[in-house]
Amino acid sequence: MLVSMNWLQQYVDLDSYSADELADLITKGGIEVETVEKLNKGISGVVIGHVLSCEQHPDADKLNICLVDIGEEEPVQIICGAANIAKGQHVAVAKVGAVLPGNFKIKKAKLRGEASHGMICSLQELGIESKLVQKEFADGIFVFSDDVTPGEDALHYLNLNDEILELGLTPNRADAMNMIGVAYEVGAVLNRSIDLPSPELVRTEESAEDYVSLHVENEDDNPYYGATVIKDVTIASSPQWLVNRLVSAGIRPINNVVDITNYVLLEYGQPLHAFDYDRFGSKEVIIRRATDGEKIVTLDDTERTLSSDHLVITNGSKPVAVAGVMGGADSEVQQDTTTILLEAAYFNSKLVRKASKDLGLRSDSSARFEKGIDRNRVVGASERAAQLIQEIAGGTVLKGIAEQGARTVEAKDVSIEVTRINQVLGTEISETEVAAIFERLQFSYQNFGGTFTVQVPPRRPDITISEDLIEEVGRLYGYDNVPATLPITESTPGQLSDYQKKRRRVRRALEGAGLYQTVTYSLTSPSKRIFFSDETTDAIRLAMPMSEERSELRTSLLPHLLEVAQYNKNRQLENLAFYETASVFLPDGELPKEQEHLAGVVSGLWQEHLWQKEKKSVDFFVVKGILEELAVEFGVEERLTFARADEPKLHPGRTAAVHLDNELIGYIGQLHPEVEKELDLSETYVFEINLEALLKANVDHLKYKKLPRFPSVTRDVALVVNESLEAGQVKRVIEEAGGAKLVEINLFDVYQGEHLEEGKKSLAFSLRYYNPEQTLTEEEVKKAHDRVLTAVEEQFGAALRS
Amino acid sequence: MQERLQTLKEEALLQIEKASSMKEVQDIRVAYLGKKGPITEISKGMGKLSAEERPKMGQLVNEIRTAISDQLEEKANGLEKAAVEERLKKETIDISLPGRPIKRGNHHPLTRVIEEIEDLFLGMGFSIAEGPEVETDYYNFEALNLPKDHPARDMQDSFYITEETLLRTHTSPMQARTMEKLNGEGPVKIIVPGKVYRRDTDDATHSHQFMQIEGLMVGENVRMSDLKGVLQSFAKKMFGDEREIRLRPSFFPFTEPSVEMDISCFNCGGNGCSVCKGTGWIEILGGGMVHPNVLRMSGFDPEKVTGFAFGMGPERIAMLKYGIDDIRHFYTNDSRFIKQFNTL
């Protein structure tokens, strides 16, 4: 909502308040003033001029030499190129020395040999947006229609000294979508009285009901409809004051009748529609639901197909307007219109909203109906419009209104106790103060021992319950005056859940291990559903995506992490180490299953120390080590296992499935070289696991283990086995065979090559034996160690390496 | 004999002085004081001396022995010290060479801002509730006093999945979910961090996905002044002790009265600058007293309890606090961006 200071001044005395001061007070009162705009964009020296003569320039077809009276002793000569310039016009003249928007200074000039002492201006040159300039002046200079005096300040006549407050209205404050509503609000905020228009009409003897036979089929759809008939109007341009008002509100002036309906819309918040009575098609005005498939061509010359969800005004046979949204082209007011049927109605806001949405038609009218208008202002608004049409377009208003439905509704009673106000706000506001606030709001009330019963006027449909009154009192009392206290309710311990604590530790652990955290989007495209997706399950797709790129919820974190990798690599950031923890979305019941995953991507150098010439590239074991460390962090290192696995987009020889207690919780591996090529990444390793499974794993209560009291014995053993045998298998066999006294197994060498048979490799383990009860005897160690050697020999034909 | 001893002593001391290695010192020791050395020899020959001379001579021998021995000791110490010095000198390194980097990563700035806010509210006795990102229309809207055709639904155009489910447009659904579980038994003190989604075209100031932190406190005698107190305490801890807050009336369907909170500009201290657009105040969050309909629908009696709720955007807070100019940076994950927040 754009609010002109000059216009507002008509209803409330704003003296002593600058626009900025007022804006601040209105904002503090609850309606945010988003901007304060000066209409004068740095203009000075523009006056009214009277074109005394206008002749064609001898050397230029398109230029005119004008003699213009600008209120000085002598008229000045100005060269003007506008096509619409003519003798006798009153125009806006930028004198020599004037400044126009953009700090454009007007100087004496010579145009094709003729001197020019100034410039005759178009509205655009004075800083008015093109979309607000009347059609007749769109391509030329502006011409005053009123009686004006040469030499006077043109800015005053064009309202360019005005300042505009832009209100950012929340949906509950539709009451301030009009000047009267703003006047009530400003009056309350400033504690000043307001002066509202009270239209006085002279009506003829002839009655509107002779011209209109009205029938509203369903009063729930349309609780009130009134038609006023005005005869003998002359369609013309609006007077300057009306033009100025509309322009200040961001509406382009069209002709007097249309401008008046728009003016009243802005002033009263009541959408009105003027039909050309003679083009209406009949005496009948019938308001009903449209039939499915019924058509209408609206004012914007677009054919619209309607349905029974839409309310229409008909002439008995066909729709002439979509109720509250837009009129039809057939019955539009035109230059030759003489009789007007002026509609002022109260339509069901839900129906207007529905039609506006279905037809994709948003108008100033629908916006107001949707949010709720003041039922009690409908008739006043139609009288105001009729009065203005009479004054400006010279019409005569017929007696009465052809109407159906009640003109007004009763104010609603809402009660509130002063004690409750103070209890909710934490204040000590007195009864007198509360009463004063309701008076400022112009709400009537009764007060019985601190219980206020307020008659809420229909202009404030947002106030329905006592809490709404608490807000009214609070906002005008001023939230600055509400103290800051600490809650007196019982105290509660604030703490993270076990899961939340562990999740924080995951972050610390991964960051400590060298990974950077990322946050990426949950919405993705089906083309990126390439990892770990089970083809039998689908992803969750949005009903109406904004783009295919963001059309479904991700089932894996890796695709977007790889995008991050690509993004960084494209910027010469080649050593990559990223992780993310976030939910993936798996189709389930009504709501999907949201599972928190952890994924990572690493590529390039893992470690580097330049001058010591040390470089270590990322490999599978770097990534595996990270997961193993994480398992250690949460005490499940014994339960986390890796098994060779096949995943289509991962390297077939370098991929493992990750299991926790034999349950598959994720994958780890190198990207398939084809995928690396496709994404233009170098050797890249990834992992993704179900983080919830890891963090929710039951772990035994931590209990201290006694420190060793006896020495342990370490035996190294190098085993020669087939190169295809996995070290993990060997380790498992050693573990089983070694028994309770074998407490630690460390693989310390893997060798293949010289001195070994083709197809063989050597695995060297260091085995530590320990007996917590007593010092190990040589015999005990030998027994256990022999069992190990026998087992590996039997299982794998492993020979001791000589 | 006496003379011989004196000569031996002088010889020995001279040699010791000349010695330049531990080996030489050792050799001298053996040569003079060893079992086969001349002094031992002399001692042995003392039996031939008279009873009067013997003690005198014995004393002399001991004196000379001690003198040589001391001298040897001293020399050895000196040599050892020199050797150590020599070794240390050789071992000297260029300490200006760069150290070995320790591999480390760091958190995303949003995570840190969220954790910081979490910690502030944990300290005030709030716990952290988390809820689903895909919500039912009921929890996302209806339970928050936003019935199906409420005009305020336009404020947050949403990503629907079916008619009844959508990506949550705020973290507020957890208000209803949390309260429902408690069967009307307070108090409730939670904050709810999480991702939310709105139909916005991504640009420097809009993102279709962003973070939100919701706060809710419900109990007997929870007042708006408490909301002010809690938020003031939050603002001072988050943005600095000198910060002032102000509440402005606003509108949210799920609170009544509703407010927006501004803090005095941390850039200019309230005098007006480009950060606060000349107003001296920066809008940080929205909140208010929980609407009685919301309490009622979630099983709480608005006659008995009251509550406050608030919601804030970690992106906005991070952008303001660290001067970040484009919200998309949070989701692009340029490592040069993330690395800048390692000290948070």
Short mmCIF file of N, CA and C in Angstrom, two decimals, chain A residues 27-30 170-172 350 353 362 420 423-426 465 467-468 471 475 479-480 482-487 489-490 492 494-496 500 503-504 507-508 511-512 514-522 542-544 546 550 567-568 571 573 582 585 591-592 594 606 608-609 611-612 614, chain B residues 97-101 103-108 111 115 118-119 122 125-126 128 130 132-134 149 154-155 159-161 177 187 189 195 197 199 201-202 208-209 217 220 223-226 228-229 232 247-251 256-259 291-292 302 330-336 338-339:
data_model
loop_
_atom_site.label_atom_id
_atom_site.label_comp_id
_atom_site.label_asym_id
_atom_site.label_seq_id
_atom_site.Cartn_x
_atom_site.Cartn_y
_atom_site.Cartn_z
N THR A 27 5.53 2.37 12.10
CA THR A 27 6.23 1.09 12.21
C THR A 27 6.18 0.58 13.65
N LYS A 28 6.46 1.46 14.59
CA LYS A 28 6.42 1.04 15.99
C LYS A 28 5.01 0.65 16.41
N GLY A 29 4.02 1.24 15.76
CA GLY A 29 2.64 0.91 16.09
C GLY A 29 2.19 -0.41 15.51
N GLY A 30 2.94 -0.97 14.57
CA GLY A 30 2.60 -2.30 14.10
C GLY A 30 2.47 -2.47 12.61
N THR A 170 0.88 -6.89 6.68
CA THR A 170 0.72 -8.31 6.97
C THR A 170 -0.74 -8.68 6.65
N PRO A 171 -1.02 -9.97 6.42
CA PRO A 171 -2.35 -10.34 5.92
C PRO A 171 -3.49 -9.93 6.87
N ASN A 172 -3.20 -9.77 8.15
CA ASN A 172 -4.28 -9.42 9.08
C ASN A 172 -4.67 -7.96 9.00
N LYS A 350 -13.67 -16.04 -0.07
CA LYS A 350 -13.11 -17.32 -0.53
C LYS A 350 -13.37 -17.53 -2.01
N ARG A 353 -11.05 -15.30 -3.99
CA ARG A 353 -9.70 -15.86 -3.95
C ARG A 353 -9.59 -17.03 -4.92
N ARG A 362 -4.88 -11.30 -10.83
CA ARG A 362 -4.79 -10.56 -9.59
C ARG A 362 -5.11 -9.11 -9.87
N ARG A 420 -5.85 -9.76 32.77
CA ARG A 420 -5.36 -10.72 31.77
C ARG A 420 -4.35 -10.04 30.83
N GLN A 423 -1.24 -9.88 32.66
CA GLN A 423 -0.67 -11.22 32.88
C GLN A 423 0.04 -11.71 31.63
N VAL A 424 -0.57 -11.48 30.47
CA VAL A 424 0.03 -11.96 29.22
C VAL A 424 1.22 -11.10 28.82
N LEU A 425 1.09 -9.79 29.01
CA LEU A 425 2.19 -8.93 28.55
C LEU A 425 3.31 -8.79 29.59
N GLY A 426 2.99 -9.08 30.85
CA GLY A 426 3.99 -8.86 31.89
C GLY A 426 4.11 -7.38 32.23
N ILE A 465 -10.80 -12.36 18.99
CA ILE A 465 -10.69 -12.97 20.32
C ILE A 465 -9.97 -12.01 21.26
N GLU A 467 -7.26 -12.17 22.82
CA GLU A 467 -5.82 -11.98 22.58
C GLU A 467 -5.57 -10.88 21.54
N ASP A 468 -6.53 -10.75 20.59
CA ASP A 468 -6.38 -9.69 19.59
C ASP A 468 -6.45 -8.33 20.26
N GLU A 471 -3.24 -7.55 21.94
CA GLU A 471 -2.27 -7.01 21.00
C GLU A 471 -2.52 -5.53 20.71
N ARG A 475 0.37 -2.97 21.50
CA ARG A 475 1.11 -2.25 20.46
C ARG A 475 0.99 -0.73 20.64
N TYR A 479 5.62 -1.61 22.88
CA TYR A 479 6.41 -2.74 23.38
C TYR A 479 7.72 -2.28 24.02
N ASP A 480 8.12 -1.06 23.69
CA ASP A 480 9.30 -0.51 24.37
C ASP A 480 9.04 -0.38 25.87
N VAL A 482 7.21 -2.49 27.61
CA VAL A 482 7.09 -3.80 28.25
C VAL A 482 8.46 -4.15 28.84
N PRO A 483 8.50 -4.52 30.14
CA PRO A 483 9.83 -4.81 30.72
C PRO A 483 10.41 -6.11 30.16
N ALA A 484 11.71 -6.30 30.37
CA ALA A 484 12.34 -7.57 30.02
C ALA A 484 12.51 -8.35 31.32
N THR A 485 11.86 -9.51 31.40
CA THR A 485 11.92 -10.29 32.65
C THR A 485 12.45 -11.67 32.36
N LEU A 486 12.76 -12.40 33.41
CA LEU A 486 13.13 -13.80 33.22
C LEU A 486 11.95 -14.66 33.66
N PRO A 487 11.72 -15.76 32.95
CA PRO A 487 10.55 -16.59 33.22
C PRO A 487 10.50 -17.03 34.68
N THR A 489 8.40 -19.53 35.50
CA THR A 489 7.92 -20.92 35.48
C THR A 489 9.04 -21.83 35.99
N GLU A 490 8.64 -23.08 36.33
CA GLU A 490 9.63 -24.00 36.90
C GLU A 490 10.82 -24.18 35.94
N THR A 492 13.96 -25.89 33.97
CA THR A 492 14.17 -27.18 33.32
C THR A 492 15.64 -27.29 32.97
N GLY A 494 18.52 -27.88 30.49
CA GLY A 494 18.62 -27.89 29.04
C GLY A 494 19.78 -28.78 28.64
N GLN A 495 19.49 -29.80 27.88
CA GLN A 495 20.62 -30.63 27.45
C GLN A 495 20.37 -31.30 26.12
N LEU A 496 21.46 -31.63 25.45
CA LEU A 496 21.38 -32.33 24.19
C LEU A 496 21.00 -33.78 24.45
N GLN A 500 22.07 -36.26 19.70
CA GLN A 500 22.58 -34.94 19.32
C GLN A 500 24.04 -34.75 19.75
N ARG A 503 26.13 -36.75 17.40
CA ARG A 503 26.24 -36.13 16.08
C ARG A 503 27.29 -35.01 16.11
N ARG A 504 27.31 -34.27 17.18
CA ARG A 504 28.34 -33.22 17.28
C ARG A 504 29.73 -33.85 17.28
N ARG A 507 30.93 -34.71 13.84
CA ARG A 507 31.48 -33.55 13.14
C ARG A 507 32.91 -33.28 13.59
N ARG A 508 33.09 -33.27 14.90
CA ARG A 508 34.44 -32.99 15.41
C ARG A 508 35.44 -34.03 14.88
N GLU A 511 36.11 -33.52 11.13
CA GLU A 511 36.88 -32.30 10.89
C GLU A 511 38.30 -32.48 11.40
N GLY A 512 38.44 -33.18 12.53
CA GLY A 512 39.77 -33.49 13.04
C GLY A 512 40.53 -34.37 12.08
N GLY A 514 40.32 -34.15 8.93
CA GLY A 514 40.72 -33.40 7.75
C GLY A 514 39.62 -33.11 6.75
N LEU A 515 38.36 -33.38 7.10
CA LEU A 515 37.29 -33.13 6.15
C LEU A 515 36.60 -31.80 6.45
N TYR A 516 36.13 -31.16 5.38
CA TYR A 516 35.37 -29.91 5.52
C TYR A 516 33.89 -30.21 5.40
N GLN A 517 33.12 -29.57 6.27
CA GLN A 517 31.68 -29.84 6.24
C GLN A 517 31.00 -29.02 5.14
N THR A 518 30.03 -29.63 4.51
CA THR A 518 29.25 -28.93 3.49
C THR A 518 27.78 -29.02 3.87
N VAL A 519 26.99 -28.13 3.28
CA VAL A 519 25.53 -28.24 3.37
C VAL A 519 25.04 -28.09 1.95
N THR A 520 24.32 -29.09 1.46
CA THR A 520 23.82 -29.01 0.08
C THR A 520 22.31 -29.17 0.09
N TYR A 521 21.71 -29.02 -1.08
CA TYR A 521 20.24 -29.03 -1.18
C TYR A 521 19.65 -30.44 -1.06
N SER A 522 18.47 -30.50 -0.50
CA SER A 522 17.75 -31.78 -0.40
C SER A 522 17.05 -32.12 -1.70
N LEU A 542 8.09 -33.92 -6.08
CA LEU A 542 7.21 -32.80 -5.77
C LEU A 542 6.04 -32.78 -6.75
N ALA A 543 4.90 -32.30 -6.26
CA ALA A 543 3.74 -32.22 -7.13
C ALA A 543 3.98 -31.20 -8.25
N MET A 544 4.52 -30.04 -7.86
CA MET A 544 4.77 -29.00 -8.86
C MET A 544 6.17 -28.43 -8.68
N MET A 546 9.66 -26.48 -9.26
CA MET A 546 9.98 -25.24 -9.98
C MET A 546 10.86 -25.54 -11.17
N ARG A 550 15.34 -29.52 -9.45
CA ARG A 550 14.94 -29.62 -8.04
C ARG A 550 13.53 -30.21 -7.98
N TYR A 567 32.66 -28.42 -8.51
CA TYR A 567 32.71 -26.96 -8.41
C TYR A 567 34.10 -26.52 -7.96
N ASN A 568 34.60 -27.18 -6.93
CA ASN A 568 35.91 -26.78 -6.40
C ASN A 568 37.03 -27.10 -7.36
N ARG A 571 37.72 -24.73 -9.97
CA ARG A 571 38.36 -23.49 -9.51
C ARG A 571 39.77 -23.76 -8.99
N LEU A 573 40.85 -25.95 -7.13
CA LEU A 573 40.98 -26.42 -5.75
C LEU A 573 40.91 -27.94 -5.86
N ALA A 582 23.16 -35.29 6.62
CA ALA A 582 21.83 -34.75 6.29
C ALA A 582 20.88 -35.92 6.09
N PHE A 585 15.59 -39.21 1.94
CA PHE A 585 14.15 -39.39 2.05
C PHE A 585 13.74 -40.65 1.29
N LEU A 591 4.14 -40.11 5.24
CA LEU A 591 5.37 -39.31 5.22
C LEU A 591 6.54 -40.24 4.90
N PRO A 592 7.53 -39.73 4.21
CA PRO A 592 8.67 -40.60 3.89
C PRO A 592 9.47 -40.93 5.14
N GLU A 594 12.73 -40.51 6.92
CA GLU A 594 13.87 -39.61 6.82
C GLU A 594 15.01 -40.22 7.61
N TRP A 606 46.35 -36.13 0.01
CA TRP A 606 45.83 -36.20 1.37
C TRP A 606 46.76 -35.45 2.31
N GLU A 608 50.74 -33.37 2.45
CA GLU A 608 51.81 -32.81 1.65
C GLU A 608 52.67 -31.93 2.55
N HIS A 609 53.98 -32.13 2.46
CA HIS A 609 54.88 -31.22 3.14
C HIS A 609 55.95 -30.87 2.13
N TRP A 611 58.67 -28.81 1.42
CA TRP A 611 60.13 -28.78 1.41
C TRP A 611 60.72 -30.09 1.88
N GLN A 612 59.94 -30.89 2.57
CA GLN A 612 60.44 -32.21 2.95
C GLN A 612 60.08 -33.26 1.90
N GLU A 614 57.34 -34.53 0.90
CA GLU A 614 56.45 -35.62 1.27
C GLU A 614 55.08 -35.38 0.66
N LEU B 97 62.08 -22.77 8.85
CA LEU B 97 61.41 -23.59 7.84
C LEU B 97 59.99 -23.89 8.29
N PRO B 98 59.05 -23.99 7.32
CA PRO B 98 57.65 -24.21 7.72
C PRO B 98 57.44 -25.56 8.39
N GLY B 99 56.55 -25.59 9.36
CA GLY B 99 56.24 -26.81 10.09
C GLY B 99 55.38 -27.75 9.26
N ARG B 100 55.28 -28.95 9.77
CA ARG B 100 54.48 -29.96 9.06
C ARG B 100 53.00 -29.68 9.32
N PRO B 101 52.25 -29.47 8.24
CA PRO B 101 50.84 -29.15 8.46
C PRO B 101 50.08 -30.35 9.03
N LYS B 103 46.71 -32.27 9.19
CA LYS B 103 45.50 -32.34 8.39
C LYS B 103 44.31 -31.96 9.24
N ARG B 104 43.55 -30.97 8.77
CA ARG B 104 42.35 -30.63 9.51
C ARG B 104 41.29 -30.08 8.56
N GLY B 105 40.06 -30.24 8.94
CA GLY B 105 38.97 -29.64 8.19
C GLY B 105 38.25 -28.69 9.12
N ASN B 106 37.14 -28.14 8.70
CA ASN B 106 36.32 -27.42 9.67
C ASN B 106 34.86 -27.44 9.30
N HIS B 107 34.08 -26.96 10.25
CA HIS B 107 32.63 -26.98 10.11
C HIS B 107 32.15 -25.94 9.12
N HIS B 108 30.97 -26.15 8.66
CA HIS B 108 30.28 -25.18 7.82
C HIS B 108 29.81 -24.03 8.72
N THR B 111 26.45 -24.45 10.50
CA THR B 111 26.46 -25.39 11.62
C THR B 111 26.93 -24.69 12.88
N GLU B 115 24.91 -24.17 16.22
CA GLU B 115 25.40 -24.73 17.49
C GLU B 115 25.55 -23.65 18.55
N GLU B 118 22.12 -22.92 19.71
CA GLU B 118 21.68 -24.06 20.53
C GLU B 118 22.28 -23.95 21.93
N ASP B 119 23.57 -23.70 21.96
CA ASP B 119 24.25 -23.66 23.26
C ASP B 119 23.72 -22.53 24.15
N LEU B 122 20.43 -23.82 25.36
CA LEU B 122 20.65 -24.94 26.31
C LEU B 122 20.96 -24.36 27.68
N GLY B 125 18.09 -23.47 29.70
CA GLY B 125 17.17 -24.55 30.08
C GLY B 125 16.28 -25.05 28.96
N PHE B 126 16.58 -24.70 27.72
CA PHE B 126 15.81 -25.22 26.61
C PHE B 126 16.45 -26.53 26.15
N ILE B 128 16.61 -29.42 22.74
CA ILE B 128 16.58 -29.30 21.29
C ILE B 128 15.70 -30.39 20.70
N GLU B 130 13.89 -32.05 17.25
CA GLU B 130 14.05 -32.08 15.80
C GLU B 130 12.86 -32.81 15.19
N PRO B 132 10.50 -33.89 11.32
CA PRO B 132 10.62 -34.25 9.91
C PRO B 132 10.63 -33.04 8.98
N GLU B 133 11.35 -33.17 7.89
CA GLU B 133 11.39 -32.09 6.90
C GLU B 133 10.23 -32.20 5.92
N VAL B 134 9.71 -33.41 5.77
CA VAL B 134 8.48 -33.56 5.01
C VAL B 134 7.36 -33.63 6.04
N ASP B 149 -7.78 -22.35 3.61
CA ASP B 149 -7.79 -21.22 2.68
C ASP B 149 -7.39 -19.90 3.35
N ASP B 154 -0.31 -17.56 1.67
CA ASP B 154 0.41 -16.95 0.56
C ASP B 154 1.78 -16.45 0.96
N MET B 155 1.94 -16.19 2.26
CA MET B 155 3.22 -15.65 2.72
C MET B 155 4.34 -16.64 2.45
N PHE B 159 6.30 -26.18 -1.32
CA PHE B 159 6.51 -27.33 -2.21
C PHE B 159 5.63 -28.48 -1.71
N TYR B 160 4.53 -28.69 -2.37
CA TYR B 160 3.67 -29.82 -1.98
C TYR B 160 4.14 -31.10 -2.66
N ILE B 161 3.92 -32.22 -1.97
CA ILE B 161 4.21 -33.53 -2.54
C ILE B 161 2.89 -34.17 -2.93
N ARG B 177 3.80 -30.80 17.32
CA ARG B 177 4.21 -32.18 17.57
C ARG B 177 4.71 -32.37 19.01
N PRO B 187 6.04 -27.88 31.87
CA PRO B 187 6.33 -26.82 30.90
C PRO B 187 7.01 -27.36 29.63
N LYS B 189 9.89 -26.29 26.89
CA LYS B 189 10.98 -25.34 26.59
C LYS B 189 11.88 -25.97 25.55
N LYS B 195 16.16 -27.64 8.55
CA LYS B 195 16.02 -27.13 7.18
C LYS B 195 14.56 -26.89 6.88
N TYR B 197 11.85 -25.17 3.56
CA TYR B 197 11.82 -25.03 2.11
C TYR B 197 10.69 -24.11 1.67
N ARG B 199 9.03 -21.95 -2.00
CA ARG B 199 9.10 -21.78 -3.45
C ARG B 199 9.70 -20.44 -3.79
N THR B 201 12.89 -18.46 -6.00
CA THR B 201 13.97 -18.63 -6.96
C THR B 201 15.26 -18.21 -6.28
N ASP B 202 16.26 -19.05 -6.36
CA ASP B 202 17.52 -18.76 -5.67
C ASP B 202 18.19 -17.51 -6.25
N HIS B 208 15.70 -21.49 -1.94
CA HIS B 208 14.52 -22.36 -1.80
C HIS B 208 14.67 -23.28 -0.60
N GLN B 209 15.91 -23.43 -0.12
CA GLN B 209 16.15 -24.20 1.10
C GLN B 209 16.95 -23.33 2.05
N MET B 217 8.24 -21.78 24.40
CA MET B 217 8.17 -21.98 25.84
C MET B 217 6.71 -21.86 26.25
N GLU B 220 2.75 -22.18 32.94
CA GLU B 220 1.91 -21.22 33.66
C GLU B 220 2.67 -19.90 33.75
N ARG B 223 5.03 -14.90 30.12
CA ARG B 223 4.58 -13.57 29.72
C ARG B 223 5.39 -13.03 28.54
N MET B 224 4.84 -12.04 27.90
CA MET B 224 5.58 -11.42 26.80
C MET B 224 6.86 -10.77 27.32
N SER B 225 6.81 -10.30 28.55
CA SER B 225 8.03 -9.69 29.10
C SER B 225 9.13 -10.77 29.23
N ASP B 226 8.71 -12.05 29.43
CA ASP B 226 9.70 -13.12 29.48
C ASP B 226 10.33 -13.33 28.11
N LYS B 228 10.70 -11.09 25.94
CA LYS B 228 11.63 -9.98 25.77
C LYS B 228 12.92 -10.25 26.53
N GLY B 229 12.78 -10.75 27.77
CA GLY B 229 13.96 -11.03 28.58
C GLY B 229 14.84 -12.11 27.97
N GLN B 232 16.45 -10.80 24.81
CA GLN B 232 17.48 -9.82 25.12
C GLN B 232 18.77 -10.53 25.54
N LEU B 247 11.11 -4.61 20.35
CA LEU B 247 10.06 -5.43 19.76
C LEU B 247 9.11 -4.51 19.01
N ARG B 248 8.75 -4.96 17.83
CA ARG B 248 7.77 -4.21 17.03
C ARG B 248 6.58 -5.10 16.79
N PRO B 249 5.35 -4.56 16.80
CA PRO B 249 4.19 -5.39 16.52
C PRO B 249 4.28 -5.97 15.10
N SER B 250 3.81 -7.19 14.95
CA SER B 250 3.81 -7.80 13.62
C SER B 250 2.67 -8.79 13.55
N PHE B 251 2.71 -9.68 12.61
CA PHE B 251 1.63 -10.66 12.50
C PHE B 251 2.16 -12.02 12.07
N GLU B 256 -0.25 -14.46 18.94
CA GLU B 256 -1.10 -13.29 19.16
C GLU B 256 -0.89 -12.84 20.60
N PRO B 257 -0.37 -11.71 20.88
CA PRO B 257 0.22 -10.75 19.94
C PRO B 257 1.49 -11.30 19.27
N SER B 258 1.79 -10.72 18.12
CA SER B 258 3.00 -11.10 17.38
C SER B 258 3.97 -9.93 17.36
N VAL B 259 5.23 -10.26 17.33
CA VAL B 259 6.24 -9.19 17.32
C VAL B 259 7.38 -9.53 16.37
N HIS B 291 -0.65 -18.50 19.99
CA HIS B 291 -2.08 -18.27 19.76
C HIS B 291 -2.90 -19.32 20.53
N PRO B 292 -3.97 -18.88 21.20
CA PRO B 292 -4.76 -19.86 21.98
C PRO B 292 -5.25 -21.04 21.14
N PRO B 302 -5.59 -22.94 27.06
CA PRO B 302 -5.09 -21.55 27.05
C PRO B 302 -5.55 -20.73 28.25
N PHE B 330 26.35 -20.33 1.03
CA PHE B 330 26.18 -21.39 2.04
C PHE B 330 25.96 -22.75 1.38
N TYR B 331 25.42 -22.73 0.18
CA TYR B 331 25.05 -23.99 -0.46
C TYR B 331 25.96 -24.37 -1.62
N THR B 332 26.84 -23.45 -2.00
CA THR B 332 27.80 -23.75 -3.07
C THR B 332 28.99 -24.52 -2.50
N ASN B 333 29.35 -24.24 -1.27
CA ASN B 333 30.43 -24.95 -0.59
C ASN B 333 31.79 -24.80 -1.28
N ASP B 334 32.12 -23.61 -1.64
CA ASP B 334 33.46 -23.31 -2.12
C ASP B 334 34.39 -23.49 -0.91
N SER B 335 35.43 -24.31 -1.07
CA SER B 335 36.24 -24.59 0.12
C SER B 335 36.92 -23.32 0.64
N ARG B 336 37.14 -22.35 -0.25
CA ARG B 336 37.73 -21.09 0.23
C ARG B 336 36.76 -20.31 1.10
N ILE B 338 34.30 -21.99 3.07
CA ILE B 338 34.16 -22.75 4.33
C ILE B 338 35.38 -22.57 5.22
N LYS B 339 36.57 -22.57 4.58
CA LYS B 339 37.81 -22.48 5.38
C LYS B 339 37.92 -21.19 6.17
#
